Coordinates of N, CA and C in Angstrom, one line a residue:
X1 N 13.9 13.2 0.8 CA 12.6 12.5 0.9 C 11.4 13.2 0.8
X2 N 10.9 13.3 -0.7 CA 9.8 13.8 -0.5 C 8.5 13.2 0.0
X3 N 7.8 14.5 0.8 CA 6.2 13.7 1.9 C 5.2 14.2 0.7
X4 N 4.2 13.2 0.6 CA 3.2 13.7 -0.2 C 1.9 13.9 1.1
X5 N 1.1 14.9 0.7 CA 0.2 15.3 1.6 C -0.9 14.4 1.1
X6 N -1.6 13.8 2.0 CA -2.6 12.9 1.7 C -3.9 13.4 2.6
X7 N -5.0 13.2 1.6 CA -6.7 13.7 2.5 C -7.1 12.2 2.6
X8 N -8.1 12.5 3.3 CA -9.3 11.2 3.8 C -9.4 10.2 2.5
X9 N -9.7 10.7 1.7 CA -10.1 9.7 0.4 C -8.8 9.1 0.0
X10 N -7.5 9.6 0.3 CA -6.3 9.0 -0.1 C -6.0 7.9 0.7
X11 N -6.2 8.1 2.0 CA -6.0 7.3 3.1 C -7.2 6.0 2.9
X12 N -8.2 6.2 2.8 CA -9.1 5.1 2.4 C -8.5 4.3 1.4
X13 N -8.0 4.8 0.4 CA -8.0 4.0 -0.6 C -6.7 3.2 -0.2
X14 N -5.6 3.6 0.2 CA -4.4 3.1 0.7 C -4.7 2.2 1.8
X15 N -5.4 2.4 2.8 CA -5.7 1.5 4.1 C -6.6 0.4 3.2
X16 N -7.5 0.5 2.5 CA -8.5 -0.9 2.0 C -7.6 -1.5 1.1
X17 N -6.5 -1.0 0.3 CA -5.9 -1.9 -0.3 C -4.7 -2.6 0.3
X18 N -4.2 -2.1 1.4 CA -3.1 -2.7 2.3 C -3.8 -3.4 3.4
X19 N -4.8 -3.1 3.7 CA -5.7 -4.3 4.6 C -5.9 -5.3 3.8
X20 N -6.5 -5.5 2.7 CA -7.1 -6.3 1.8 C -5.5 -7.5 1.5
X21 N -4.7 -6.9 1.1 CA -3.0 -7.4 0.9 C -2.6 -8.2 1.8
X22 N -2.8 -7.5 3.0 CA -2.3 -8.5 4.6 C -3.1 -9.4 4.9
X23 N -4.4 -9.4 4.7 CA -5.2 -10.2 5.0 C -5.1 -11.8 3.9
X24 N -5.2 -11.3 3.0 CA -4.8 -12.4 1.8 C -3.6 -13.2 2.4
X25 N -2.6 -12.9 3.1 CA -1.3 -13.2 3.2 C -1.1 -13.5 4.9
X26 N -2.1 -13.1 5.6 CA -2.3 -13.4 6.9 C -1.1 -13.0 7.5
X27 N -1.1 -11.7 7.0 CA 0.3 -10.9 7.6 C -0.2 -9.6 8.6
X28 N 0.4 -9.3 9.8 CA -0.3 -8.1 10.8 C 0.6 -7.1 10.4
X29 N -0.4 -6.1 9.9 CA 0.0 -4.5 9.4 C 1.2 -4.3 10.4
X30 N 1.1 -4.5 11.5 CA 2.4 -4.3 12.3 C 3.6 -4.6 12.5
X31 N 3.7 -6.0 11.7 CA 4.9 -6.7 11.8 C 5.8 -6.1 10.1
X32 N 7.0 -6.4 10.5 CA 8.2 -5.9 9.6 C 7.7 -6.4 8.3
X33 N 6.9 -7.1 7.6 CA 6.4 -7.2 6.4 C 5.0 -6.5 6.2
X34 N 4.3 -6.0 7.0 CA 3.4 -5.2 7.0 C 3.4 -3.9 6.7
X35 N 4.6 -3.4 7.7 CA 5.2 -2.0 7.6 C 5.7 -1.9 5.9
X36 N 6.6 -2.8 5.6 CA 7.1 -2.7 4.5 C 6.1 -2.9 3.2
X37 N 5.2 -3.4 3.5 CA 4.3 -3.3 2.2 C 3.4 -2.0 2.4
X38 N 3.2 -1.5 3.7 CA 2.6 -0.2 3.6 C 3.8 1.1 2.8
X39 N 4.8 0.8 3.0 CA 5.8 1.9 2.4 C 5.6 1.7 1.0
X40 N 5.6 0.5 0.3 CA 5.6 0.4 -0.8 C 4.2 0.8 -1.3
X41 N 3.2 0.4 -0.8 CA 1.9 0.9 -1.2 C 1.6 2.5 -1.4
X42 N 2.6 3.3 -0.2 CA 2.4 5.0 -0.5 C 3.3 5.2 -1.7
X43 N 4.5 4.2 -2.0 CA 5.2 4.6 -3.4 C 4.2 4.3 -4.3
X44 N 3.7 3.4 -4.5 CA 3.2 3.1 -5.6 C 1.8 4.0 -5.9
X45 N 1.1 4.6 -5.1 CA 0.4 5.4 -4.8 C 0.6 6.5 -5.2
X46 N 1.8 6.9 -4.9 CA 2.3 8.5 -5.3 C 2.7 8.3 -6.9
X47 N 3.1 6.7 -7.5 CA 3.4 6.7 -8.5 C 2.2 6.5 -9.7
X48 N 0.8 6.6 -9.2 CA 0.0 6.8 -9.9 C -1.5 5.7 -9.9
X49 N -0.9 4.6 -9.0 CA -1.7 3.6 -8.8 C -3.0 4.3 -7.7
X50 N -3.8 5.1 -8.2 CA -4.6 5.6 -7.1 C -6.1 5.2 -6.9
X51 N -6.4 3.8 -7.2 CA -7.9 3.5 -7.2 C -7.5 1.9 -6.3
X52 N -7.9 1.5 -5.6 CA -7.8 0.2 -4.7 C -7.6 -0.8 -5.6
X53 N -8.3 -1.0 -6.5 CA -8.1 -2.0 -7.8 C -6.9 -1.7 -7.9
X54 N -6.5 -0.9 -8.8 CA -5.0 -0.6 -9.0 C -3.9 -0.8 -8.3
X55 N -4.1 -0.3 -7.1 CA -3.0 -0.6 -5.9 C -2.9 -1.9 -5.6
X56 N -4.0 -2.5 -5.5 CA -3.9 -4.1 -4.8 C -3.3 -4.4 -5.9
X57 N -3.6 -4.6 -6.9 CA -2.9 -5.2 -8.1 C -1.5 -5.2 -8.5
X58 N -1.1 -3.6 -8.3 CA 0.5 -3.1 -8.0 C 0.9 -4.0 -7.0
X59 N 0.3 -4.0 -5.7 CA 1.0 -4.7 -4.4 C 1.2 -6.2 -5.0
X60 N 0.2 -7.0 -5.6 CA 0.1 -8.3 -6.3 C 1.6 -8.7 -7.1
X61 N 1.9 -7.9 -7.8 CA 2.8 -7.4 -8.8 C 4.2 -7.4 -7.9
X62 N 4.3 -6.8 -7.2 CA 5.7 -6.5 -6.6 C 6.4 -7.4 -5.8
X63 N 7.5 -7.5 -6.2 CA 8.3 -8.5 -5.3 C 8.8 -7.9 -4.0
X64 N 8.2 -8.6 -2.8 CA 9.0 -8.1 -1.6 C 10.0 -9.5 -1.5
X65 N 10.9 -8.9 -0.4 CA 11.9 -9.6 -0.5 C 12.3 -9.8 1.3

């Protein structure tokens, strides 16, 4: 498992997109679904979705099971 070093700006983008995604769905971040979305968001961020809009769009397009 590769770990990425995140800086303050990275965390801001990740948190903003994730909080928006969870709020749209009335999901608590600490729930299993919220934690799963956080994991997906980190992977998407690492894959190049590094703005809030792009990351939120990618989260919308991702199929959660």
